[in-house]
mmCIF file of C-alpha atoms (C1' of nucleotides) in Angstrom:
data_model
loop_
_atom_site.group_PDB
_atom_site.id
_atom_site.type_symbol
_atom_site.label_atom_id
_atom_site.label_comp_id
_atom_site.label_asym_id
_atom_site.label_seq_id
_atom_site.Cartn_x
_atom_site.Cartn_y
_atom_site.Cartn_z
ATOM 1 C CA UNK M 1 57.846 -40.001 9.244
ATOM 2 C CA UNK M 2 59.658 -42.073 7.713
ATOM 3 C CA UNK M 3 62.833 -43.235 5.344
ATOM 4 C CA UNK M 4 62.328 -44.274 1.703
ATOM 5 C CA UNK M 5 64.169 -45.008 -0.987
ATOM 6 C CA UNK M 6 61.795 -44.189 -2.998
ATOM 7 C CA UNK M 7 62.622 -41.192 -4.927
ATOM 8 C CA UNK M 8 65.558 -41.748 -5.515
ATOM 9 C CA UNK M 9 64.363 -44.881 -6.952
ATOM 10 C CA UNK M 10 61.693 -43.232 -8.846
ATOM 11 C CA UNK M 11 64.381 -40.354 -10.606
ATOM 12 C CA UNK M 12 66.739 -43.396 -12.285
ATOM 13 C CA UNK M 13 63.556 -44.911 -13.255
ATOM 14 C CA UNK M 14 62.385 -41.886 -14.642
ATOM 15 C CA UNK M 15 66.232 -41.138 -16.121
ATOM 16 C CA UNK M 16 66.818 -45.117 -17.148
ATOM 17 C CA UNK M 17 63.113 -44.319 -19.681
ATOM 18 C CA UNK M 18 64.352 -41.637 -20.817
ATOM 19 C CA UNK M 19 67.340 -42.870 -21.579
ATOM 20 C CA UNK M 20 65.798 -45.579 -23.415
ATOM 21 C CA UNK M 21 63.959 -43.603 -25.274
ATOM 22 C CA UNK M 22 60.356 -45.055 -23.843
ATOM 23 C CA UNK M 23 58.252 -42.051 -24.995
ATOM 24 C CA UNK M 24 55.060 -44.413 -26.096
ATOM 25 C CA UNK M 25 53.907 -48.091 -25.453
ATOM 26 C CA UNK M 26 55.898 -49.560 -28.328
ATOM 27 C CA UNK M 27 58.847 -48.957 -26.249
ATOM 28 C CA UNK M 28 58.151 -50.102 -22.932
ATOM 29 C CA UNK M 29 60.426 -50.892 -20.577
ATOM 30 C CA UNK M 30 59.381 -53.785 -17.555
ATOM 31 C CA UNK M 31 60.222 -53.768 -14.472
ATOM 32 C CA UNK M 32 62.359 -56.547 -14.351
ATOM 33 C CA UNK M 33 64.968 -54.848 -16.099
ATOM 34 C CA UNK M 34 64.474 -50.943 -14.555
ATOM 35 C CA UNK M 35 65.268 -53.244 -11.333
ATOM 36 C CA UNK M 36 68.136 -54.490 -12.892
ATOM 37 C CA UNK M 37 69.666 -50.864 -13.792
ATOM 38 C CA UNK M 38 68.906 -49.971 -9.673
ATOM 39 C CA UNK M 39 69.535 -52.141 -8.702
ATOM 40 C CA UNK M 40 66.339 -53.448 -7.081
ATOM 41 C CA UNK M 41 64.277 -55.574 -6.458
ATOM 42 C CA UNK M 42 61.203 -55.147 -9.367
ATOM 43 C CA UNK M 43 58.272 -54.900 -7.200
ATOM 44 C CA UNK M 44 60.225 -52.443 -5.627
ATOM 45 C CA UNK M 45 60.563 -50.402 -8.979
ATOM 46 C CA UNK M 46 56.722 -51.650 -9.617
ATOM 47 C CA UNK M 47 55.761 -49.887 -5.979
ATOM 48 C CA UNK M 48 57.531 -46.969 -7.182
ATOM 49 C CA UNK M 49 56.356 -46.705 -10.718
ATOM 50 C CA UNK M 50 52.655 -47.394 -9.945
ATOM 51 C CA UNK M 51 53.389 -44.158 -8.121
ATOM 52 C CA UNK M 52 54.773 -42.412 -11.233
ATOM 53 C CA UNK M 53 51.745 -43.736 -13.200
ATOM 54 C CA UNK M 54 48.759 -42.389 -10.869
ATOM 55 C CA UNK M 55 50.916 -39.177 -11.040
ATOM 56 C CA UNK M 56 50.539 -39.410 -15.155
ATOM 57 C CA UNK M 57 54.411 -38.819 -15.535
ATOM 58 C CA UNK M 58 54.321 -42.438 -16.867
ATOM 59 C CA UNK M 59 52.772 -45.105 -18.567
ATOM 60 C CA UNK M 60 51.878 -48.612 -18.749
ATOM 61 C CA UNK M 61 50.168 -51.934 -19.611
ATOM 62 C CA UNK M 62 50.163 -55.684 -18.359
ATOM 63 C CA UNK M 63 51.128 -58.613 -20.549
ATOM 64 C CA UNK M 64 53.351 -59.235 -22.877
ATOM 65 C CA UNK M 65 55.946 -56.564 -23.881
ATOM 66 C CA UNK M 66 54.379 -54.844 -21.321
ATOM 67 C CA UNK M 67 55.779 -52.385 -19.424
ATOM 68 C CA UNK M 68 56.471 -48.145 -18.611
ATOM 69 C CA UNK M 69 57.129 -45.545 -21.010
ATOM 70 C CA UNK M 70 57.013 -41.492 -20.340
ATOM 71 C CA UNK M 71 54.280 -39.530 -20.732
ATOM 72 C CA UNK M 72 56.528 -36.137 -21.528
ATOM 73 C CA UNK M 73 59.687 -34.989 -22.490
ATOM 74 C CA UNK M 74 61.752 -35.572 -20.020
ATOM 75 C CA UNK M 75 63.255 -32.047 -19.742
ATOM 76 C CA UNK M 76 59.598 -31.087 -18.916
ATOM 77 C CA UNK M 77 59.579 -33.348 -15.509
ATOM 78 C CA UNK M 78 60.629 -31.559 -12.734
ATOM 79 C CA UNK M 79 62.477 -33.702 -9.985
ATOM 80 C CA UNK M 80 59.752 -31.867 -7.889
ATOM 81 C CA UNK M 81 56.646 -33.290 -9.800
ATOM 82 C CA UNK M 82 59.108 -36.514 -9.210
ATOM 83 C CA UNK M 83 59.056 -36.652 -5.356
ATOM 84 C CA UNK M 84 55.201 -35.315 -4.883
ATOM 85 C CA UNK M 85 54.858 -38.636 -6.564
ATOM 86 C CA UNK M 86 55.822 -40.509 -4.823
ATOM 87 C CA UNK M 87 54.926 -38.980 -1.447
ATOM 88 C CA UNK M 88 58.238 -38.017 -0.550
ATOM 89 C CA UNK M 89 59.687 -34.475 1.903
ATOM 90 C CA UNK M 90 63.006 -33.053 2.758
ATOM 91 C CA UNK M 91 62.296 -35.597 6.340
ATOM 92 C CA UNK M 92 64.105 -33.313 9.110
ATOM 93 C CA UNK M 93 61.840 -34.198 11.655
ATOM 94 C CA UNK M 94 58.610 -33.738 13.175
ATOM 95 C CA UNK M 95 58.006 -31.161 15.470
ATOM 96 C CA UNK M 96 57.354 -31.814 19.079
ATOM 97 C CA UNK M 97 53.867 -31.404 20.278
ATOM 98 C CA UNK M 98 54.854 -29.072 23.572
ATOM 99 C CA UNK M 99 52.979 -28.617 27.115
ATOM 100 C CA UNK M 100 49.998 -27.120 26.531
ATOM 101 C CA UNK M 101 50.532 -25.200 30.412
ATOM 102 C CA UNK M 102 53.005 -22.359 29.397
ATOM 103 C CA UNK M 103 52.020 -19.687 26.463
ATOM 104 C CA UNK M 104 55.160 -19.409 25.310
ATOM 105 C CA UNK M 105 56.606 -23.013 24.991
ATOM 106 C CA UNK M 106 53.086 -24.078 23.263
ATOM 107 C CA UNK M 107 53.900 -21.315 20.576
ATOM 108 C CA UNK M 108 57.690 -23.186 20.115
ATOM 109 C CA UNK M 109 56.900 -25.864 18.253
ATOM 110 C CA UNK M 110 54.596 -24.782 15.704
ATOM 111 C CA UNK M 111 57.147 -22.163 14.990
ATOM 112 C CA UNK M 112 59.168 -24.704 14.984
ATOM 113 C CA UNK M 113 56.826 -27.098 12.085
ATOM 114 C CA UNK M 114 57.335 -23.829 9.844
ATOM 115 C CA UNK M 115 60.905 -24.420 9.638
ATOM 116 C CA UNK M 116 60.586 -27.004 8.389
ATOM 117 C CA UNK M 117 57.950 -26.503 6.429
ATOM 118 C CA UNK M 118 60.299 -23.732 5.194
ATOM 119 C CA UNK M 119 63.035 -26.446 4.966
ATOM 120 C CA UNK M 120 61.140 -28.637 2.616
ATOM 121 C CA UNK M 121 60.058 -26.058 0.423
ATOM 122 C CA UNK M 122 62.829 -24.629 -0.191
ATOM 123 C CA UNK M 123 63.883 -28.293 -1.496
ATOM 124 C CA UNK M 124 61.304 -28.561 -3.504
ATOM 125 C CA UNK M 125 62.220 -25.364 -5.524
ATOM 126 C CA UNK M 126 65.362 -26.685 -5.775
ATOM 127 C CA UNK M 127 64.328 -29.308 -6.998
ATOM 128 C CA UNK M 128 61.727 -27.558 -9.406
ATOM 129 C CA UNK M 129 64.791 -26.312 -11.457
ATOM 130 C CA UNK M 130 65.830 -30.103 -12.279
ATOM 131 C CA UNK M 131 64.408 -32.061 -14.670
ATOM 132 C CA UNK M 132 65.129 -35.888 -15.808
ATOM 133 C CA UNK M 133 66.881 -34.657 -19.011
ATOM 134 C CA UNK M 134 69.296 -32.556 -16.401
ATOM 135 C CA UNK M 135 70.313 -36.449 -14.646
ATOM 136 C CA UNK M 136 71.574 -37.804 -18.133
ATOM 137 C CA UNK M 137 73.625 -34.539 -19.193
ATOM 138 C CA UNK M 138 76.886 -35.148 -19.274
ATOM 139 C CA UNK M 139 78.589 -34.855 -15.495
ATOM 140 C CA UNK M 140 80.250 -31.042 -16.251
ATOM 141 C CA UNK M 141 76.919 -29.634 -18.061
ATOM 142 C CA UNK M 142 75.220 -31.277 -15.125
ATOM 143 C CA UNK M 143 77.278 -29.082 -12.750
ATOM 144 C CA UNK M 144 76.644 -25.543 -14.899
ATOM 145 C CA UNK M 145 72.654 -26.799 -14.578
ATOM 146 C CA UNK M 146 72.494 -27.301 -10.892
ATOM 147 C CA UNK M 147 75.391 -24.542 -9.748
ATOM 148 C CA UNK M 148 72.612 -21.934 -11.670
ATOM 149 C CA UNK M 149 71.052 -19.955 -9.008
ATOM 150 C CA UNK I 1 69.542 -43.346 6.555
ATOM 151 C CA UNK I 2 66.987 -42.538 9.335
ATOM 152 C CA UNK I 3 64.504 -40.996 10.745
ATOM 153 C CA UNK I 4 65.830 -38.450 13.758
ATOM 154 C CA UNK I 5 64.101 -35.791 16.126
ATOM 155 C CA UNK I 6 66.925 -34.837 16.740
ATOM 156 C CA UNK I 7 66.485 -31.463 15.265
ATOM 157 C CA UNK I 8 63.135 -30.527 16.294
ATOM 158 C CA UNK I 9 64.107 -31.184 19.683
ATOM 159 C CA UNK I 10 67.041 -29.110 19.340
ATOM 160 C CA UNK I 11 65.204 -25.893 17.975
ATOM 161 C CA UNK I 12 62.886 -26.364 20.847
ATOM 162 C CA UNK I 13 65.313 -26.520 23.502
ATOM 163 C CA UNK I 14 67.527 -23.140 22.248
ATOM 164 C CA UNK I 15 64.436 -21.680 22.023
ATOM 165 C CA UNK I 16 63.055 -22.370 25.755
ATOM 166 C CA UNK I 17 66.633 -21.056 26.948
ATOM 167 C CA UNK I 18 66.537 -18.054 24.624
ATOM 168 C CA UNK I 19 62.897 -17.681 26.315
ATOM 169 C CA UNK I 20 64.082 -18.425 29.959
ATOM 170 C CA UNK I 21 67.149 -15.820 28.918
ATOM 171 C CA UNK I 22 69.446 -18.808 29.643
ATOM 172 C CA UNK I 23 72.402 -16.272 28.511
ATOM 173 C CA UNK I 24 74.992 -17.298 32.241
ATOM 174 C CA UNK I 25 76.149 -20.315 33.954
ATOM 175 C CA UNK I 26 73.850 -18.378 36.455
ATOM 176 C CA UNK I 27 70.592 -19.162 34.268
ATOM 177 C CA UNK I 28 71.265 -22.649 33.317
ATOM 178 C CA UNK I 29 68.347 -25.043 32.424
ATOM 179 C CA UNK I 30 68.493 -28.298 33.447
ATOM 180 C CA UNK I 31 68.116 -31.348 31.177
ATOM 181 C CA UNK I 32 64.712 -31.941 33.255
ATOM 182 C CA UNK I 33 62.882 -29.119 32.412
ATOM 183 C CA UNK I 34 63.690 -28.971 29.038
ATOM 184 C CA UNK I 35 62.684 -32.498 28.364
ATOM 185 C CA UNK I 36 59.462 -30.965 30.066
ATOM 186 C CA UNK I 37 58.657 -28.252 27.596
ATOM 187 C CA UNK I 38 59.201 -30.339 24.628
ATOM 188 C CA UNK I 39 57.944 -33.273 25.708
ATOM 189 C CA UNK I 40 60.230 -35.686 25.776
ATOM 190 C CA UNK I 41 62.970 -37.494 27.888
ATOM 191 C CA UNK I 42 66.019 -35.902 29.984
ATOM 192 C CA UNK I 43 67.756 -38.440 28.791
ATOM 193 C CA UNK I 44 67.076 -37.507 25.042
ATOM 194 C CA UNK I 45 67.715 -33.753 25.584
ATOM 195 C CA UNK I 46 70.926 -34.295 27.293
ATOM 196 C CA UNK I 47 71.867 -36.307 23.779
ATOM 197 C CA UNK I 48 71.154 -33.509 21.916
ATOM 198 C CA UNK I 49 72.493 -31.016 23.928
ATOM 199 C CA UNK I 50 75.509 -33.110 24.036
ATOM 200 C CA UNK I 51 75.983 -32.487 20.889
ATOM 201 C CA UNK I 52 74.985 -28.500 20.726
ATOM 202 C CA UNK I 53 77.760 -28.130 23.672
ATOM 203 C CA UNK I 54 80.415 -29.450 21.073
ATOM 204 C CA UNK I 55 79.240 -27.127 18.318
ATOM 205 C CA UNK I 56 79.740 -24.392 21.022
ATOM 206 C CA UNK I 57 76.339 -23.260 20.840
ATOM 207 C CA UNK I 58 75.336 -23.491 24.328
ATOM 208 C CA UNK I 59 77.118 -24.407 28.164
ATOM 209 C CA UNK I 60 76.459 -27.110 30.206
ATOM 210 C CA UNK I 61 77.580 -28.173 33.676
ATOM 211 C CA UNK I 62 76.924 -30.728 36.387
ATOM 212 C CA UNK I 63 76.954 -30.173 39.197
ATOM 213 C CA UNK I 64 73.400 -28.574 41.317
ATOM 214 C CA UNK I 65 72.389 -25.474 39.734
ATOM 215 C CA UNK I 66 73.807 -27.232 36.781
ATOM 216 C CA UNK I 67 72.267 -27.252 33.294
ATOM 217 C CA UNK I 68 72.139 -25.252 30.123
ATOM 218 C CA UNK I 69 72.685 -22.486 28.203
ATOM 219 C CA UNK I 70 73.188 -20.193 25.575
ATOM 220 C CA UNK I 71 76.409 -19.056 24.532
ATOM 221 C CA UNK I 72 75.293 -17.034 21.876
ATOM 222 C CA UNK I 73 72.653 -14.399 21.580
ATOM 223 C CA UNK I 74 68.960 -15.911 20.010
ATOM 224 C CA UNK I 75 69.939 -13.418 17.368
ATOM 225 C CA UNK I 76 72.603 -14.548 16.592
ATOM 226 C CA UNK I 77 72.498 -18.934 15.792
ATOM 227 C CA UNK I 78 71.030 -19.366 12.451
ATOM 228 C CA UNK I 79 68.546 -23.011 11.887
ATOM 229 C CA UNK I 80 71.513 -24.555 9.312
ATOM 230 C CA UNK I 81 73.783 -24.403 12.154
ATOM 231 C CA UNK I 82 71.129 -26.044 14.918
ATOM 232 C CA UNK I 83 70.830 -28.887 11.891
ATOM 233 C CA UNK I 84 74.904 -29.509 11.537
ATOM 234 C CA UNK I 85 75.130 -29.080 14.329
ATOM 235 C CA UNK I 86 73.164 -32.394 15.087
ATOM 236 C CA UNK I 87 74.230 -34.110 12.674
ATOM 237 C CA UNK I 88 70.902 -33.832 11.274
ATOM 238 C CA UNK I 89 70.479 -33.003 6.766
ATOM 239 C CA UNK I 90 67.429 -32.952 4.841
ATOM 240 C CA UNK I 91 66.800 -36.090 3.961
ATOM 241 C CA UNK I 92 65.156 -38.218 0.346
ATOM 242 C CA UNK I 93 66.959 -41.217 0.061
ATOM 243 C CA UNK I 94 70.813 -42.237 -0.776
ATOM 244 C CA UNK I 95 70.782 -42.707 -4.231
ATOM 245 C CA UNK I 96 71.253 -46.264 -5.577
ATOM 246 C CA UNK I 97 74.423 -47.947 -6.532
ATOM 247 C CA UNK I 98 73.253 -48.967 -9.869
ATOM 248 C CA UNK I 99 75.345 -50.885 -12.304
ATOM 249 C CA UNK I 100 78.772 -50.969 -14.000
ATOM 250 C CA UNK I 101 77.572 -52.414 -16.484
ATOM 251 C CA UNK I 102 75.803 -49.428 -18.657
ATOM 252 C CA UNK I 103 77.434 -46.219 -19.083
ATOM 253 C CA UNK I 104 75.063 -44.153 -19.656
ATOM 254 C CA UNK I 105 72.716 -46.224 -16.145
ATOM 255 C CA UNK I 106 75.932 -45.936 -14.250
ATOM 256 C CA UNK I 107 75.800 -42.423 -14.345
ATOM 257 C CA UNK I 108 72.912 -41.554 -13.489
ATOM 258 C CA UNK I 109 73.650 -42.679 -9.938
ATOM 259 C CA UNK I 110 75.818 -39.713 -9.743
ATOM 260 C CA UNK I 111 73.456 -37.349 -11.017
ATOM 261 C CA UNK I 112 70.648 -38.501 -8.403
ATOM 262 C CA UNK I 113 72.944 -37.618 -5.625
ATOM 263 C CA UNK I 114 74.017 -34.048 -7.142
ATOM 264 C CA UNK I 115 70.113 -33.794 -7.138
ATOM 265 C CA UNK I 116 69.953 -34.702 -3.647
ATOM 266 C CA UNK I 117 72.916 -32.476 -2.126
ATOM 267 C CA UNK I 118 71.371 -29.951 -4.155
ATOM 268 C CA UNK I 119 68.308 -30.064 -2.426
ATOM 269 C CA UNK I 120 69.076 -30.862 1.590
ATOM 270 C CA UNK I 121 72.360 -27.947 0.624
ATOM 271 C CA UNK I 122 68.744 -25.159 -0.207
ATOM 272 C CA UNK I 123 66.606 -26.448 2.307
ATOM 273 C CA UNK I 124 70.008 -25.645 4.658
ATOM 274 C CA UNK I 125 70.275 -22.434 3.583
ATOM 275 C CA UNK I 126 66.963 -21.786 4.493
ATOM 276 C CA UNK I 127 66.869 -22.306 7.271
ATOM 277 C CA UNK I 128 70.111 -20.176 7.925
ATOM 278 C CA UNK I 129 67.832 -17.108 7.340
ATOM 279 C CA UNK I 130 65.546 -18.086 10.751
ATOM 280 C CA UNK I 131 67.225 -17.564 13.879
ATOM 281 C CA UNK I 132 66.488 -18.965 16.912
ATOM 282 C CA UNK I 133 64.588 -15.698 18.540
ATOM 283 C CA UNK I 134 62.752 -16.445 15.274
ATOM 284 C CA UNK I 135 61.064 -19.080 16.968
ATOM 285 C CA UNK I 136 59.589 -16.609 19.950
ATOM 286 C CA UNK I 137 58.602 -14.378 17.812
ATOM 287 C CA UNK I 138 54.899 -14.070 16.912
ATOM 288 C CA UNK I 139 52.699 -15.356 14.158
ATOM 289 C CA UNK I 140 52.120 -12.952 12.183
ATOM 290 C CA UNK I 141 55.808 -11.370 13.000
ATOM 291 C CA UNK I 142 57.832 -15.047 12.166
ATOM 292 C CA UNK I 143 54.981 -15.115 9.539
ATOM 293 C CA UNK I 144 56.845 -12.497 8.028
ATOM 294 C CA UNK I 145 60.177 -13.648 8.783
ATOM 295 C CA UNK I 146 59.248 -16.886 6.365
ATOM 296 C CA UNK I 147 57.929 -15.374 3.647
ATOM 297 C CA UNK I 148 60.300 -12.993 3.313
ATOM 298 C CA UNK I 149 62.774 -13.957 0.247
ATOM 299 C "C1'" DT D 1 78.956 -35.615 52.768
ATOM 300 C "C1'" DA D 2 74.956 -35.195 50.458
ATOM 301 C "C1'" DT D 3 72.904 -33.906 46.859
ATOM 302 C "C1'" DT D 4 71.693 -31.968 41.956
ATOM 303 C "C1'" DA D 5 72.721 -32.840 37.084
ATOM 304 C "C1'" DC D 6 76.011 -33.718 33.071
ATOM 305 C "C1'" DG D 7 77.799 -37.668 29.853
ATOM 306 C "C1'" DT D 8 77.822 -41.559 28.003
ATOM 307 C "C1'" DA D 9 76.419 -46.607 27.581
ATOM 308 C "C1'" DA D 10 73.438 -50.659 27.328
ATOM 309 C "C1'" DT D 11 69.079 -52.344 26.232
ATOM 310 C "C1'" DC D 12 64.134 -52.623 25.216
ATOM 311 C "C1'" DG D 13 59.815 -52.522 21.950
ATOM 312 C "C1'" DC D 14 58.521 -50.314 18.670
ATOM 313 C "C1'" DT D 15 58.657 -48.523 13.218
ATOM 314 C "C1'" DA D 16 59.637 -48.331 8.632
ATOM 315 C "C1'" DC D 17 61.383 -50.321 5.255
ATOM 316 C "C1'" DC D 18 63.225 -53.508 1.630
ATOM 317 C "C1'" DG D 19 62.832 -58.214 -0.625
ATOM 318 C "C1'" DA D 20 60.867 -62.207 -1.712
ATOM 319 C "C1'" DT D 21 57.066 -64.312 -2.621
ATOM 320 C "C1'" DA D 22 52.273 -65.277 -4.599
ATOM 321 C "C1'" DC D 23 48.374 -64.409 -6.971
ATOM 322 C "C1'" DA D 24 44.961 -62.031 -9.954
ATOM 323 C "C1'" DG D 25 44.341 -60.188 -13.931
ATOM 324 C "C1'" DT D 26 45.310 -58.157 -18.981
ATOM 325 C "C1'" DT D 27 48.094 -57.664 -22.973
ATOM 326 C "C1'" DC D 28 50.241 -60.388 -26.878
ATOM 327 C "C1'" DC D 29 52.263 -64.236 -29.356
ATOM 328 C "C1'" DT D 30 51.526 -68.685 -32.152
ATOM 329 C "C1'" DA N 1 43.202 -71.698 -27.706
ATOM 330 C "C1'" DG N 2 46.458 -71.780 -25.588
ATOM 331 C "C1'" DG N 3 50.694 -70.076 -23.724
ATOM 332 C "C1'" DA N 4 54.100 -66.626 -22.173
ATOM 333 C "C1'" DA N 5 55.042 -62.078 -20.358
ATOM 334 C "C1'" DC N 6 53.650 -58.857 -17.227
ATOM 335 C "C1'" DT N 7 51.064 -55.005 -14.131
ATOM 336 C "C1'" DG N 8 49.782 -54.063 -9.720
ATOM 337 C "C1'" DT N 9 48.707 -55.609 -4.754
ATOM 338 C "C1'" DA N 10 48.946 -58.134 -0.443
ATOM 339 C "C1'" DT N 11 51.736 -59.948 2.912
ATOM 340 C "C1'" DC N 12 55.606 -62.039 4.966
ATOM 341 C "C1'" DG N 13 59.870 -62.408 7.068
ATOM 342 C "C1'" DG N 14 64.689 -59.837 7.786
ATOM 343 C "C1'" DT N 15 66.927 -55.767 9.310
ATOM 344 C "C1'" DA N 16 67.465 -50.872 10.898
ATOM 345 C "C1'" DG N 17 67.053 -47.035 13.713
ATOM 346 C "C1'" DC N 18 65.061 -44.170 16.907
ATOM 347 C "C1'" DG N 19 62.555 -43.403 21.225
ATOM 348 C "C1'" DA N 20 62.833 -44.080 26.229
ATOM 349 C "C1'" DT N 21 64.517 -46.156 30.494
ATOM 350 C "C1'" DT N 22 68.054 -47.406 33.527
ATOM 351 C "C1'" DA N 23 72.253 -47.859 34.918
ATOM 352 C "C1'" DC N 24 76.714 -45.743 35.910
ATOM 353 C "C1'" DG N 25 80.789 -42.201 36.409
ATOM 354 C "C1'" DT N 26 81.956 -37.630 37.060
ATOM 355 C "C1'" DA N 27 81.275 -32.991 38.488
ATOM 356 C "C1'" DA N 28 79.543 -29.265 41.022
ATOM 357 C "C1'" DT N 29 76.949 -27.169 44.510
ATOM 358 C "C1'" DA N 30 75.995 -26.630 49.732
#
DNA sequence: TATTACGTAATCGCTACCGATACAGTTCCT
DNA sequence: AGGAACTGTATCGGTAGCGATTACGTAATA
């Protein structure tokens, strides 16, 4: 499908919001500030934050002193939720259609597809055990979280 | 990085070789035949089979009646080996560099990178529990294999 | 020797993404 | 009220990567 930086940008943005303690409209962070931290273009950030907003992970407000803020504590936002919010997936390719002639050969694509889905699910499951708060932890502490079975 | 169909094509090709019982030079399957089954171009198949050959998964021989064959029983070839053979990975994007100014903001990229690596490792681990032989099993049987923790 | 087939390089067309600009709508501040 | 700041979205250009194709040298068989 698609190479996309949406997930890394989303994760970075959420971690930044958590670090800024932006948990309310009073502490909204503008897309320009987030973009400066990534770094990337403010529009790229807004494209991502718009999706995060639709997923209910963050709030956003236009106007002066506007911006984005977290709607949930950082430790309650897991990365698999973030991945789904930006329509991401573990991109290992798409199973080819195969040919309809041979009954066995035609079955291979379904099997390959199932394997791709299983791998994607495993990646998502792994990400479900990492929270945005974990991204801000010390490297040593983070290591412990990532290593935990 | 890159969207690539290398892994699905490789998995399909190996399953096809297993189905054809191509376990020796006597049963070599030409790239044109593999390409017809995927379906894709013979050169695309040869690009993939060349990588699988370098990884020691298959043998290949040029000349008349040439082609590729498996070097190991299909149940001994796991899909994570195949993924590595074609230099594939779970593609969730690349962690942005961040800015060097803020000490905390600069640490986020490393954390995001670690999460991406963990997700990739989880996908590979899942694939390590699926063999080429599993791709040829009945859908019901395959379901059982994929579901097994 | 003629044929078949691999392995590799070069090229082409296509697609998707990022970055940038622009604009309408919204919100705050003076 | 008016201006400034900011979001969300549309659009465009540049770029990068991929699959498909053609081509060519090498190797193995008949």
